[in-house]
Every structure is written in C-alpha cells, then in structure tokens.
C-alpha atoms as one frame of an Amber mdcrd trajectory, in Angstrom:
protein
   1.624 -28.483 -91.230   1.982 -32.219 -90.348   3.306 -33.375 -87.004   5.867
 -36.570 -87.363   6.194 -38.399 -84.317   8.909 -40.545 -83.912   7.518 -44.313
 -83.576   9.001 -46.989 -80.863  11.276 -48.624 -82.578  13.248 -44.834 -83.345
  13.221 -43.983 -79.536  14.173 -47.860 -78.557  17.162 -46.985 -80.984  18.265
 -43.857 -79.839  18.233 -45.449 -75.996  20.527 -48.425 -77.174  22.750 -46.062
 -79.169  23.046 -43.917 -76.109  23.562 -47.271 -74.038  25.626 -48.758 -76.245
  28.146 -46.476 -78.799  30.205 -45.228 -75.169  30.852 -49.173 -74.523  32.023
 -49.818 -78.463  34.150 -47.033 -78.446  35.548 -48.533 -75.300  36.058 -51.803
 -77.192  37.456 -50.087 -80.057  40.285 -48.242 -78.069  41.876 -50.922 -76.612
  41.815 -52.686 -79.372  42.683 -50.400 -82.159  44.875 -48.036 -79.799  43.151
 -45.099 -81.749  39.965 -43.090 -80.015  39.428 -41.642 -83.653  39.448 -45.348
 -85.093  37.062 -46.432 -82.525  34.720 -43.729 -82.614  34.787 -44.446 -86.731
  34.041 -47.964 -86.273  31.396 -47.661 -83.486  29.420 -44.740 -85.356  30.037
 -47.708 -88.835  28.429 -50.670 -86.101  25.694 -48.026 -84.997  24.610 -47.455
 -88.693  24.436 -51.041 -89.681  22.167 -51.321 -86.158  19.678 -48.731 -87.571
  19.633 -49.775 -91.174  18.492 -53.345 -90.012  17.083 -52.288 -86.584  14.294
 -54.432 -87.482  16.003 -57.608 -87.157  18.267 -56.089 -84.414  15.508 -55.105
 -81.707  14.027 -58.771 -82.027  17.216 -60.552 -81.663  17.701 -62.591 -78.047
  21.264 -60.406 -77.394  20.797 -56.705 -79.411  24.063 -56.131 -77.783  25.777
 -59.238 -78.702  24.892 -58.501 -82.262  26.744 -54.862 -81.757  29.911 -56.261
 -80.256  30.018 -58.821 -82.925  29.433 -56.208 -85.820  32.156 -54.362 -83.881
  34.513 -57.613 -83.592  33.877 -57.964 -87.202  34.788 -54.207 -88.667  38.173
 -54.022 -85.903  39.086 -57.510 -87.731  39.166 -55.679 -90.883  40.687 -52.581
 -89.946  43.251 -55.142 -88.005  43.673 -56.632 -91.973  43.797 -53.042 -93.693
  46.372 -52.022 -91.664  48.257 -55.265 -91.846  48.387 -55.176 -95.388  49.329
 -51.519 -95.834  52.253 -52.062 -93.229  53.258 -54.594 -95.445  53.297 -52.543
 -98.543  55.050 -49.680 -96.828  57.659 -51.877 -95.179  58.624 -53.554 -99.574
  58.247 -49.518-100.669  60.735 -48.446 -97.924  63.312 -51.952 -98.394  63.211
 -51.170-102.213  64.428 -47.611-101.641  66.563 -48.678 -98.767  65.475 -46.153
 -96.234  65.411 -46.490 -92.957  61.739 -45.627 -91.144  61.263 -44.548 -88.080
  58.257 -44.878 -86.195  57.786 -42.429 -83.361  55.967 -43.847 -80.442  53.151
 -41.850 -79.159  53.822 -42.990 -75.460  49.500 -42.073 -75.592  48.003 -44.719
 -73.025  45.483 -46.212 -75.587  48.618 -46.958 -77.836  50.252 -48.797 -74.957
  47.157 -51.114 -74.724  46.671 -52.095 -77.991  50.769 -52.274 -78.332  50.235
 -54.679 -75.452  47.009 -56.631 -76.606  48.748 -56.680 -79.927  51.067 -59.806
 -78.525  47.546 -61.563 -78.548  45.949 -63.960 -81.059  42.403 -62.309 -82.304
  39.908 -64.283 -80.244  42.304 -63.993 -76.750  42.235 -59.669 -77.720  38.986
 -59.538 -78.261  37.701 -61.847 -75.174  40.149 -59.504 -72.799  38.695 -56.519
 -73.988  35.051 -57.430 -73.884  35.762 -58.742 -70.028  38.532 -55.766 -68.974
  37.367 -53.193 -70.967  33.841 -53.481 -71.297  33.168 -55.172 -67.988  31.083
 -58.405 -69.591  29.902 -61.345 -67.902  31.714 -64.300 -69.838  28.332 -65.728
 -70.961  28.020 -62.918 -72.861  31.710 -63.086 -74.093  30.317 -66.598 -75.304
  27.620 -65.300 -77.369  29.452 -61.729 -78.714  31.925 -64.573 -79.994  29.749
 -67.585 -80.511  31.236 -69.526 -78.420  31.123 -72.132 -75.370  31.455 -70.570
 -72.232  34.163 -72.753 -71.394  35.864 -71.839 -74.113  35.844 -68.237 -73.489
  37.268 -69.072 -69.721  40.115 -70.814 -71.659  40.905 -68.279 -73.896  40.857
 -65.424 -70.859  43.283 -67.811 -68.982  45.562 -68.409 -72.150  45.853 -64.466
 -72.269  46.589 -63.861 -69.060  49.494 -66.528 -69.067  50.757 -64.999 -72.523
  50.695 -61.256 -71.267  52.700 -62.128 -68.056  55.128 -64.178 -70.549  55.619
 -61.372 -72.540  55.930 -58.846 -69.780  58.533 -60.866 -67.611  59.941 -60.872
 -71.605  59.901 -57.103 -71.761  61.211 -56.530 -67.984  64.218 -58.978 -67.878
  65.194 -57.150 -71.240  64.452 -53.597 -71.069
C-alpha cells in the first residue's frame, strides 16, 4: 500500500482557502445580497485558484488575484441577472400582468439594494474597504488601479449613498 503525502503547494492551498473563501463570501454578500450566490461564486474563484495554483502562489498579491477573480464572476452574475430581469420584465408587459416582487426585508438584501445605487467600480471599492476591511493599496491592486483613484472613488460613494439616503428619507 502506497502512502501519498500531500506536497507544499496542496497544504499552502488549503491555508489560503481557509484564509481566504470566509472573506469572498463576505465580498459576495454585500454585493450580490444572496449568501447562497456568494458562497457559489467564492467556491467558482476558489476552483479557478487551485486549477492554476501554480501561477497563483507565485504572484506578488495571491489575494488580489482572488478578489479580482471574484470582482470578475459578481460582474457577470451582475450581467446574468440584468439581462434575465430584462427578459422577464418584455414577457410580463406582453401579457400585461402586473409582478410583484416581495421584498425579503433579509439584511444582506438591504445592502446590496443599497450598494445597488452604485456604479460597479464605487460597489466594489466599498465593499472591499467596509466589508472586507482592506487597506486601499490593496483596493488599488484587487482593481488595478492608482491609489488615488481608489480614494476618489470611496469618496464619490460616500457622497452618492448620503444623496440617495437624504432621497429615500425626505420621501418615505
């Protein structure tokens, strides 16, 4: 009976991926508003990690290339979801039925109904420093960007989440 050991570069995995999947799900809550999303998407960015682990473990920032993959895959779900909204919204005109859309009243909806209001880069720069407690240097590489651009952006979010908030309070 042979013995398999597991070599470095499995255990240096497995202590990112304990490290690291808690933080993406994190990520992928606020932004998505959906723990199941975000688990789905993490466990997709973890994957990816392993299958080129390789080229992962000798990168400067490992975890910049994980929020980045993660950036990338909410993006799309962002897109899928966009377009299927779409469709449903010409299916319901063309039958001329009204939808309603429950609200879950679930905290993690709330967030991402209030990061929502936000462009893609000023979402994804508020998460990485609210949510997943990042240094904005390392905001600037996740997105591959200046650091003084990633300042901007934070302060351009800020000012648009109060604007929409005094929005939502002088009419609700």
């Amino acid at each position: 009976m042979e013995v398999v050991s597991e070599s470095n570069d499995d255990l240096d995995f497995e202590a990112v991926f304990r490290g690291q999947y808690p933080r993406l799900v994190a990520i992928g809550v606020a932004l998505t508003g959906s723990a199941e999303v975000a688990g789905d998407l993490a466990q997709e960015t973890m994957a990816r990690a392993h299958r080129e682990w390789a080229l992962v473990s000798a990168a400067d920032a490992p975890t910049a290339w994980l929020r980045r993959v993660m950036k990338n895959l909410i993006i799309d779900h962002h897109r899928r979801r966009d377009v299927e909204t779409r469709a449903n919204h010409r299916m319901a005109s063309a039958r001329t039925v009204e939808s309603d859309s429950p609200a879950t009243g679930s905290a993690e909806s709330e967030m991402a109904e209030w990061l929502d209001v936000l462009p893609e880069r000023q979402r994804m720069a508020v998460v990485l420093r609210y949510v997943d407690d990042l240094p904005v240097a390392e905001i600037a590489i996740v997105l591959d960007v200046a650091v003084g651009t990633v300042k901007a952006t934070l302060w351009k979010a800020r000012r648009r989440l109060e604007q929409h908030m005094a929005t939502e309070a002088a009419h609700g």
